């Protein structure tokens, strides 16, 4: 659609990178505001957490993507150089981000569960904005379709051009926004034990991602049997979210958010 927004001399602003950055900024802004309002952490706590989670998420999403194309890497190791700035698996980013956030909370001696609850809607908002970048760049594209809602890419290094594709990126963005609204409502209004908003995020994202995968057309991300790699992972993250929700509900902690 619009992979490059504009150029100033040798400097080019890419839509995917810009929307990803805007998503991160939006998430940190919302997180910092809610941290101050709720008293979770000191000033700059969420900013530090966000930077750590982004780095951890980037590394993990890149490693998981390389795992999905491992046979190609074994045949031609130099192919890694072609995927230093592109080629990510969102689930890897989420897993890496959560693990990094946990270590960050341990270091700062703060409550991980409350931090996870606070961060959950912010992450959903970042994903909403980031998926718009996917659409503009043409990555994470949908299957071919004859639907009136199909879109045609004319300039993309990723999506097939000249054919109608299901706009799965925009649908994903819309669902991420609804998830943000839902999780933010739980965080602000619902009297839940700490950790439950985070659990709901894992559940809703896993379910949504599992079904959206049926409309994805970028099959080079790998498969596990009849399932895509992300669908296979989504089954386990869904179970983790359900177990987490159950145990946080049964937790003896009296902390409510």
PDB file of C-alpha atoms in Angstrom:
ATOM      1  CA  UNK A   1       0.000   0.000   0.000  1.00  0.00           C
ATOM      2  CA  UNK A   2       2.471   2.610   1.220  1.00  0.00           C
ATOM      3  CA  UNK A   3       5.690   0.976   2.455  1.00  0.00           C
ATOM      4  CA  UNK A   4       7.681   4.237   2.248  1.00  0.00           C
ATOM      5  CA  UNK A   5       6.100   7.418   3.591  1.00  0.00           C
ATOM      6  CA  UNK A   6       8.727   9.971   2.537  1.00  0.00           C
ATOM      7  CA  UNK A   7      12.452  10.492   2.120  1.00  0.00           C
ATOM      8  CA  UNK A   8      14.778  13.305   3.136  1.00  0.00           C
ATOM      9  CA  UNK A   9      18.023  12.818   1.273  1.00  0.00           C
ATOM     10  CA  UNK A  10      19.319   9.319   2.105  1.00  0.00           C
ATOM     11  CA  UNK A  11      16.930   9.031   5.061  1.00  0.00           C
ATOM     12  CA  UNK A  12      13.683   7.148   4.375  1.00  0.00           C
ATOM     13  CA  UNK A  13      10.744   6.887   6.756  1.00  0.00           C
ATOM     14  CA  UNK A  14       9.064   3.480   6.422  1.00  0.00           C
ATOM     15  CA  UNK A  15       5.425   3.072   7.382  1.00  0.00           C
ATOM     16  CA  UNK A  16       5.973  -0.176   9.283  1.00  0.00           C
ATOM     17  CA  UNK A  17       8.759   1.245  11.418  1.00  0.00           C
ATOM     18  CA  UNK A  18       6.880   4.473  12.083  1.00  0.00           C
ATOM     19  CA  UNK A  19       3.644   2.746  13.124  1.00  0.00           C
ATOM     20  CA  UNK A  20       5.575   0.314  15.322  1.00  0.00           C
ATOM     21  CA  UNK A  21       7.298   3.241  17.014  1.00  0.00           C
ATOM     22  CA  UNK A  22       3.990   5.091  17.449  1.00  0.00           C
ATOM     23  CA  UNK A  23       2.476   1.957  18.967  1.00  0.00           C
ATOM     24  CA  UNK A  24       5.315   1.683  21.487  1.00  0.00           C
ATOM     25  CA  UNK A  25       5.056   5.375  22.371  1.00  0.00           C
ATOM     26  CA  UNK A  26       1.274   5.090  22.815  1.00  0.00           C
ATOM     27  CA  UNK A  27       1.654   2.023  25.032  1.00  0.00           C
ATOM     28  CA  UNK A  28       4.294   3.664  27.234  1.00  0.00           C
ATOM     29  CA  UNK A  29       2.240   6.871  27.481  1.00  0.00           C
ATOM     30  CA  UNK A  30      -0.885   5.000  28.589  1.00  0.00           C
ATOM     31  CA  UNK A  31       1.163   2.802  30.907  1.00  0.00           C
ATOM     32  CA  UNK A  32       2.932   5.747  32.575  1.00  0.00           C
ATOM     33  CA  UNK A  33      -0.382   7.540  33.109  1.00  0.00           C
ATOM     34  CA  UNK A  34      -2.001   4.491  34.685  1.00  0.00           C
ATOM     35  CA  UNK A  35       1.084   3.734  36.777  1.00  0.00           C
ATOM     36  CA  UNK A  36       0.962   7.223  38.307  1.00  0.00           C
ATOM     37  CA  UNK A  37      -2.782   6.992  38.848  1.00  0.00           C
ATOM     38  CA  UNK A  38      -2.592   3.589  40.534  1.00  0.00           C
ATOM     39  CA  UNK A  39       0.726   4.049  42.326  1.00  0.00           C
ATOM     40  CA  UNK A  40       2.434   1.125  40.594  1.00  0.00           C
ATOM     41  CA  UNK A  41       6.129   1.909  40.405  1.00  0.00           C
ATOM     42  CA  UNK A  42       8.031   5.184  40.490  1.00  0.00           C
ATOM     43  CA  UNK A  43       8.317   7.846  37.787  1.00  0.00           C
ATOM     44  CA  UNK A  44       9.848   6.361  34.654  1.00  0.00           C
ATOM     45  CA  UNK A  45       9.055   2.823  35.800  1.00  0.00           C
ATOM     46  CA  UNK A  46       6.924   1.965  32.764  1.00  0.00           C
ATOM     47  CA  UNK A  47       9.365   3.658  30.392  1.00  0.00           C
ATOM     48  CA  UNK A  48      12.168   1.451  31.664  1.00  0.00           C
ATOM     49  CA  UNK A  49       9.903  -1.584  31.561  1.00  0.00           C
ATOM     50  CA  UNK A  50       8.860  -0.747  27.997  1.00  0.00           C
ATOM     51  CA  UNK A  51      12.443  -0.408  26.766  1.00  0.00           C
ATOM     52  CA  UNK A  52      13.439  -3.699  28.411  1.00  0.00           C
ATOM     53  CA  UNK A  53      10.368  -5.522  27.069  1.00  0.00           C
ATOM     54  CA  UNK A  54      10.895  -4.182  23.535  1.00  0.00           C
ATOM     55  CA  UNK A  55      14.492  -5.398  23.478  1.00  0.00           C
ATOM     56  CA  UNK A  56      13.564  -8.788  24.930  1.00  0.00           C
ATOM     57  CA  UNK A  57      10.585  -9.092  22.623  1.00  0.00           C
ATOM     58  CA  UNK A  58      12.625  -8.190  19.544  1.00  0.00           C
ATOM     59  CA  UNK A  59      15.252 -10.835  20.286  1.00  0.00           C
ATOM     60  CA  UNK A  60      12.668 -13.540  21.048  1.00  0.00           C
ATOM     61  CA  UNK A  61      10.479 -12.759  18.025  1.00  0.00           C
ATOM     62  CA  UNK A  62      13.526 -12.868  15.775  1.00  0.00           C
ATOM     63  CA  UNK A  63      14.745 -16.172  17.240  1.00  0.00           C
ATOM     64  CA  UNK A  64      11.316 -17.780  16.849  1.00  0.00           C
ATOM     65  CA  UNK A  65      11.116 -16.622  13.232  1.00  0.00           C
ATOM     66  CA  UNK A  66      14.529 -18.118  12.505  1.00  0.00           C
ATOM     67  CA  UNK A  67      13.328 -21.383  14.044  1.00  0.00           C
ATOM     68  CA  UNK A  68      10.376 -21.444  11.611  1.00  0.00           C
ATOM     69  CA  UNK A  69      12.773 -21.187   8.655  1.00  0.00           C
ATOM     70  CA  UNK A  70      15.510 -23.370  10.194  1.00  0.00           C
ATOM     71  CA  UNK A  71      15.700 -25.783   7.212  1.00  0.00           C
ATOM     72  CA  UNK A  72      16.392 -22.826   4.909  1.00  0.00           C
ATOM     73  CA  UNK A  73      19.038 -21.471   7.277  1.00  0.00           C
ATOM     74  CA  UNK A  74      20.756 -24.863   7.437  1.00  0.00           C
ATOM     75  CA  UNK A  75      20.882 -24.980   3.622  1.00  0.00           C
ATOM     76  CA  UNK A  76      22.053 -21.388   3.338  1.00  0.00           C
ATOM     77  CA  UNK A  77      23.222 -19.732   6.618  1.00  0.00           C
ATOM     78  CA  UNK A  78      23.714 -16.395   4.868  1.00  0.00           C
ATOM     79  CA  UNK A  79      19.935 -16.074   4.574  1.00  0.00           C
ATOM     80  CA  UNK A  80      19.958 -14.787   8.165  1.00  0.00           C
ATOM     81  CA  UNK A  81      21.395 -11.530   6.865  1.00  0.00           C
ATOM     82  CA  UNK A  82      18.246 -11.050   4.780  1.00  0.00           C
ATOM     83  CA  UNK A  83      16.085 -11.204   7.905  1.00  0.00           C
ATOM     84  CA  UNK A  84      17.864  -8.858  10.290  1.00  0.00           C
ATOM     85  CA  UNK A  85      15.403  -5.989   9.764  1.00  0.00           C
ATOM     86  CA  UNK A  86      12.316  -8.041   8.864  1.00  0.00           C
ATOM     87  CA  UNK A  87      10.834 -11.412   9.705  1.00  0.00           C
ATOM     88  CA  UNK A  88       9.246 -11.605  13.147  1.00  0.00           C
ATOM     89  CA  UNK A  89       6.825 -13.877  15.001  1.00  0.00           C
ATOM     90  CA  UNK A  90       4.565 -11.838  17.304  1.00  0.00           C
ATOM     91  CA  UNK A  91       4.114 -14.691  19.769  1.00  0.00           C
ATOM     92  CA  UNK A  92       7.870 -14.808  20.238  1.00  0.00           C
ATOM     93  CA  UNK A  93       7.848 -11.099  20.960  1.00  0.00           C
ATOM     94  CA  UNK A  94       5.085 -11.488  23.535  1.00  0.00           C
ATOM     95  CA  UNK A  95       6.813 -14.374  25.295  1.00  0.00           C
ATOM     96  CA  UNK A  96      10.165 -12.597  25.305  1.00  0.00           C
ATOM     97  CA  UNK A  97       8.564  -9.347  26.420  1.00  0.00           C
ATOM     98  CA  UNK A  98       6.771 -10.999  29.350  1.00  0.00           C
ATOM     99  CA  UNK A  99       9.905 -12.832  30.503  1.00  0.00           C
ATOM    100  CA  UNK A 100      11.951  -9.645  30.281  1.00  0.00           C
ATOM    101  CA  UNK A 101       9.264  -7.722  32.162  1.00  0.00           C
ATOM    102  CA  UNK A 102       9.287 -10.347  34.911  1.00  0.00           C
ATOM    103  CA  UNK A 103      13.050  -9.982  35.342  1.00  0.00           C
ATOM    104  CA  UNK A 104      12.676  -6.189  35.315  1.00  0.00           C
ATOM    105  CA  UNK A 105      10.059  -6.348  38.089  1.00  0.00           C
ATOM    106  CA  UNK A 106      12.293  -8.640  40.130  1.00  0.00           C
ATOM    107  CA  UNK A 107      15.142  -6.177  39.802  1.00  0.00           C
ATOM    108  CA  UNK A 108      12.927  -3.216  40.737  1.00  0.00           C
ATOM    109  CA  UNK A 109      11.282  -5.201  43.551  1.00  0.00           C
ATOM    110  CA  UNK A 110       7.793  -4.418  42.252  1.00  0.00           C
ATOM    111  CA  UNK A 111       4.641  -6.521  41.928  1.00  0.00           C
ATOM    112  CA  UNK A 112       4.819  -8.389  38.621  1.00  0.00           C
ATOM    113  CA  UNK A 113       1.111  -9.268  38.554  1.00  0.00           C
ATOM    114  CA  UNK A 114      -0.058  -5.686  39.015  1.00  0.00           C
ATOM    115  CA  UNK A 115       2.454  -4.542  36.418  1.00  0.00           C
ATOM    116  CA  UNK A 116       1.228  -7.213  33.993  1.00  0.00           C
ATOM    117  CA  UNK A 117      -2.366  -6.060  34.512  1.00  0.00           C
ATOM    118  CA  UNK A 118      -1.405  -2.451  33.899  1.00  0.00           C
ATOM    119  CA  UNK A 119       0.611  -3.312  30.799  1.00  0.00           C
ATOM    120  CA  UNK A 120      -1.953  -5.635  29.176  1.00  0.00           C
ATOM    121  CA  UNK A 121      -4.260  -2.970  27.675  1.00  0.00           C
ATOM    122  CA  UNK A 122      -1.250  -0.870  26.689  1.00  0.00           C
ATOM    123  CA  UNK A 123       0.237  -3.801  24.766  1.00  0.00           C
ATOM    124  CA  UNK A 124      -3.083  -4.378  22.972  1.00  0.00           C
ATOM    125  CA  UNK A 125      -3.078  -0.707  21.932  1.00  0.00           C
ATOM    126  CA  UNK A 126       0.484  -1.009  20.616  1.00  0.00           C
ATOM    127  CA  UNK A 127      -0.535  -4.056  18.584  1.00  0.00           C
ATOM    128  CA  UNK A 128      -3.529  -2.183  17.161  1.00  0.00           C
ATOM    129  CA  UNK A 129      -1.312   0.605  15.836  1.00  0.00           C
ATOM    130  CA  UNK A 130       1.457  -1.751  14.749  1.00  0.00           C
ATOM    131  CA  UNK A 131      -0.894  -3.832  12.587  1.00  0.00           C
ATOM    132  CA  UNK A 132      -1.724  -0.703  10.593  1.00  0.00           C
ATOM    133  CA  UNK A 133       1.979  -0.573   9.790  1.00  0.00           C
ATOM    134  CA  UNK A 134       1.755  -4.185   8.607  1.00  0.00           C
ATOM    135  CA  UNK A 135      -1.066  -3.225   6.253  1.00  0.00           C
ATOM    136  CA  UNK A 136       0.808  -0.233   4.825  1.00  0.00           C
ATOM    137  CA  UNK A 137       3.947  -2.315   4.292  1.00  0.00           C
ATOM    138  CA  UNK A 138       2.065  -5.340   2.935  1.00  0.00           C
ATOM    139  CA  UNK A 139       3.534  -7.834   5.389  1.00  0.00           C
ATOM    140  CA  UNK A 140       1.431 -10.352   7.363  1.00  0.00           C
ATOM    141  CA  UNK A 141      -0.931 -10.315   4.398  1.00  0.00           C
ATOM    142  CA  UNK A 142      -4.153 -12.272   3.926  1.00  0.00           C
ATOM    143  CA  UNK A 143      -5.287 -15.008   1.585  1.00  0.00           C
ATOM    144  CA  UNK A 144      -6.535 -14.332  -1.922  1.00  0.00           C
ATOM    145  CA  UNK A 145     -10.228 -13.507  -1.950  1.00  0.00           C
ATOM    146  CA  UNK A 146     -13.046 -12.499  -4.285  1.00  0.00           C
ATOM    147  CA  UNK A 147     -14.772 -10.544  -1.532  1.00  0.00           C
ATOM    148  CA  UNK A 148     -15.676  -6.889  -2.043  1.00  0.00           C
ATOM    149  CA  UNK A 149     -13.561  -6.205   1.039  1.00  0.00           C
ATOM    150  CA  UNK A 150     -10.429  -7.493  -0.673  1.00  0.00           C
ATOM    151  CA  UNK A 151      -7.497  -5.130  -1.173  1.00  0.00           C
ATOM    152  CA  UNK A 152      -4.911  -5.074  -3.953  1.00  0.00           C
ATOM    153  CA  UNK A 153      -1.264  -4.271  -3.281  1.00  0.00           C
ATOM    154  CA  UNK A 154       0.620  -2.582  -6.108  1.00  0.00           C
ATOM    155  CA  UNK A 155       3.931  -1.904  -4.366  1.00  0.00           C
ATOM    156  CA  UNK A 156       5.012  -4.382  -1.698  1.00  0.00           C
ATOM    157  CA  UNK A 157       8.106  -6.433  -1.052  1.00  0.00           C
ATOM    158  CA  UNK A 158       6.015  -8.971   0.844  1.00  0.00           C
ATOM    159  CA  UNK A 159       2.437  -9.355  -0.383  1.00  0.00           C
ATOM    160  CA  UNK A 160       1.506 -10.672  -3.846  1.00  0.00           C
ATOM    161  CA  UNK A 161       0.689  -7.728  -6.083  1.00  0.00           C
ATOM    162  CA  UNK A 162      -2.183  -7.311  -8.505  1.00  0.00           C
ATOM    163  CA  UNK A 163      -4.539  -9.746  -6.731  1.00  0.00           C
ATOM    164  CA  UNK A 164      -7.267  -9.190  -4.152  1.00  0.00           C
ATOM    165  CA  UNK A 165      -6.236 -10.188  -0.636  1.00  0.00           C
ATOM    166  CA  UNK A 166      -8.252 -10.385   2.551  1.00  0.00           C
ATOM    167  CA  UNK A 167      -7.259  -7.351   4.698  1.00  0.00           C
ATOM    168  CA  UNK A 168      -6.367  -9.483   7.703  1.00  0.00           C
ATOM    169  CA  UNK A 169      -4.028  -6.792   9.067  1.00  0.00           C
ATOM    170  CA  UNK A 170      -6.878  -4.287   9.405  1.00  0.00           C
ATOM    171  CA  UNK A 171      -9.184  -6.882  10.954  1.00  0.00           C
ATOM    172  CA  UNK A 172      -6.419  -7.742  13.402  1.00  0.00           C
ATOM    173  CA  UNK A 173      -5.935  -4.056  14.186  1.00  0.00           C
ATOM    174  CA  UNK A 174      -9.648  -3.619  14.842  1.00  0.00           C
ATOM    175  CA  UNK A 175      -9.767  -6.655  17.137  1.00  0.00           C
ATOM    176  CA  UNK A 176      -6.692  -5.411  18.991  1.00  0.00           C
ATOM    177  CA  UNK A 177      -8.434  -2.080  19.567  1.00  0.00           C
ATOM    178  CA  UNK A 178     -11.542  -3.831  20.924  1.00  0.00           C
ATOM    179  CA  UNK A 179      -9.246  -5.885  23.141  1.00  0.00           C
ATOM    180  CA  UNK A 180      -7.641  -2.682  24.394  1.00  0.00           C
ATOM    181  CA  UNK A 181     -11.061  -1.238  25.294  1.00  0.00           C
ATOM    182  CA  UNK A 182     -12.105  -4.476  27.020  1.00  0.00           C
ATOM    183  CA  UNK A 183      -8.874  -4.842  29.011  1.00  0.00           C
ATOM    184  CA  UNK A 184      -8.787  -1.151  29.941  1.00  0.00           C
ATOM    185  CA  UNK A 185     -12.334  -1.462  31.272  1.00  0.00           C
ATOM    186  CA  UNK A 186     -11.301  -4.462  33.375  1.00  0.00           C
ATOM    187  CA  UNK A 187      -8.243  -2.621  34.652  1.00  0.00           C
ATOM    188  CA  UNK A 188     -10.173   0.524  35.565  1.00  0.00           C
ATOM    189  CA  UNK A 189     -13.595  -0.784  36.625  1.00  0.00           C
ATOM    190  CA  UNK A 190     -13.580  -4.475  37.472  1.00  0.00           C
ATOM    191  CA  UNK A 191     -12.662  -5.579  40.974  1.00  0.00           C
ATOM    192  CA  UNK A 192     -10.387  -8.437  40.006  1.00  0.00           C
ATOM    193  CA  UNK A 193      -7.456  -9.976  41.804  1.00  0.00           C
ATOM    194  CA  UNK A 194      -4.059  -8.960  40.481  1.00  0.00           C
ATOM    195  CA  UNK A 195      -2.943 -10.959  37.479  1.00  0.00           C
ATOM    196  CA  UNK A 196      -6.419 -11.584  36.112  1.00  0.00           C
ATOM    197  CA  UNK A 197      -6.400  -8.769  33.550  1.00  0.00           C
ATOM    198  CA  UNK A 198      -3.113 -10.140  32.242  1.00  0.00           C
ATOM    199  CA  UNK A 199      -4.665 -13.596  32.072  1.00  0.00           C
ATOM    200  CA  UNK A 200      -7.629 -12.257  30.105  1.00  0.00           C
ATOM    201  CA  UNK A 201      -5.184 -10.632  27.667  1.00  0.00           C
ATOM    202  CA  UNK A 202      -3.426 -13.955  27.050  1.00  0.00           C
ATOM    203  CA  UNK A 203      -6.779 -15.685  26.507  1.00  0.00           C
ATOM    204  CA  UNK A 204      -8.335 -13.093  24.186  1.00  0.00           C
ATOM    205  CA  UNK A 205      -5.206 -12.661  22.098  1.00  0.00           C
ATOM    206  CA  UNK A 206      -4.664 -16.416  21.754  1.00  0.00           C
ATOM    207  CA  UNK A 207      -8.255 -17.032  20.614  1.00  0.00           C
ATOM    208  CA  UNK A 208      -8.238 -14.124  18.186  1.00  0.00           C
ATOM    209  CA  UNK A 209      -4.860 -15.047  16.731  1.00  0.00           C
ATOM    210  CA  UNK A 210      -5.848 -18.695  16.289  1.00  0.00           C
ATOM    211  CA  UNK A 211      -8.858 -17.841  14.121  1.00  0.00           C
ATOM    212  CA  UNK A 212      -7.186 -14.990  12.226  1.00  0.00           C
ATOM    213  CA  UNK A 213      -4.481 -17.402  11.105  1.00  0.00           C
ATOM    214  CA  UNK A 214      -7.054 -19.086   8.840  1.00  0.00           C
ATOM    215  CA  UNK A 215      -7.133 -15.857   6.813  1.00  0.00           C
ATOM    216  CA  UNK A 216      -3.364 -15.347   6.594  1.00  0.00           C
ATOM    217  CA  UNK A 217      -1.614 -15.910   3.281  1.00  0.00           C
ATOM    218  CA  UNK A 218       2.049 -15.680   4.315  1.00  0.00           C
ATOM    219  CA  UNK A 219       2.568 -19.405   4.811  1.00  0.00           C
ATOM    220  CA  UNK A 220       6.367 -19.215   4.815  1.00  0.00           C
ATOM    221  CA  UNK A 221       6.174 -18.739   8.603  1.00  0.00           C
ATOM    222  CA  UNK A 222       6.005 -22.504   8.945  1.00  0.00           C
ATOM    223  CA  UNK A 223       3.451 -25.106   9.967  1.00  0.00           C
ATOM    224  CA  UNK A 224       3.005 -27.811  12.586  1.00  0.00           C
ATOM    225  CA  UNK A 225       0.851 -30.454  10.967  1.00  0.00           C
ATOM    226  CA  UNK A 226      -2.305 -28.779   9.688  1.00  0.00           C
ATOM    227  CA  UNK A 227      -1.783 -25.752  11.939  1.00  0.00           C
ATOM    228  CA  UNK A 228       0.373 -22.715  11.378  1.00  0.00           C
ATOM    229  CA  UNK A 229       3.194 -22.148  13.848  1.00  0.00           C
ATOM    230  CA  UNK A 230       1.213 -19.349  15.511  1.00  0.00           C
ATOM    231  CA  UNK A 231      -1.919 -21.501  15.813  1.00  0.00           C
ATOM    232  CA  UNK A 232       0.113 -24.260  17.425  1.00  0.00           C
ATOM    233  CA  UNK A 233       1.584 -21.804  19.945  1.00  0.00           C
ATOM    234  CA  UNK A 234      -1.837 -20.189  20.509  1.00  0.00           C
ATOM    235  CA  UNK A 235      -3.237 -23.471  21.826  1.00  0.00           C
ATOM    236  CA  UNK A 236      -0.621 -23.567  24.572  1.00  0.00           C
ATOM    237  CA  UNK A 237      -0.828 -19.853  25.412  1.00  0.00           C
ATOM    238  CA  UNK A 238      -4.616 -20.193  25.666  1.00  0.00           C
ATOM    239  CA  UNK A 239      -4.195 -23.025  28.167  1.00  0.00           C
ATOM    240  CA  UNK A 240      -1.623 -20.972  30.067  1.00  0.00           C
ATOM    241  CA  UNK A 241      -4.038 -18.027  30.188  1.00  0.00           C
ATOM    242  CA  UNK A 242      -6.908 -20.194  31.462  1.00  0.00           C
ATOM    243  CA  UNK A 243      -4.732 -21.838  34.135  1.00  0.00           C
ATOM    244  CA  UNK A 244      -3.353 -18.435  35.122  1.00  0.00           C
ATOM    245  CA  UNK A 245      -6.877 -16.986  35.391  1.00  0.00           C
ATOM    246  CA  UNK A 246      -8.002 -19.891  37.589  1.00  0.00           C
ATOM    247  CA  UNK A 247      -5.050 -19.720  39.967  1.00  0.00           C
ATOM    248  CA  UNK A 248      -5.073 -15.939  40.254  1.00  0.00           C
ATOM    249  CA  UNK A 249      -8.792 -16.107  41.063  1.00  0.00           C
ATOM    250  CA  UNK A 250      -8.073 -18.720  43.751  1.00  0.00           C
ATOM    251  CA  UNK A 251      -5.060 -16.781  45.018  1.00  0.00           C
ATOM    252  CA  UNK A 252      -5.088 -15.948  48.709  1.00  0.00           C
ATOM    253  CA  UNK A 253      -3.895 -12.454  47.866  1.00  0.00           C
ATOM    254  CA  UNK A 254      -6.437  -9.825  48.803  1.00  0.00           C
ATOM    255  CA  UNK A 255      -5.032  -7.305  46.324  1.00  0.00           C
ATOM    256  CA  UNK A 256      -7.661  -6.154  43.871  1.00  0.00           C
ATOM    257  CA  UNK A 257      -7.201  -3.825  40.942  1.00  0.00           C
TER     258      UNK A 257
END
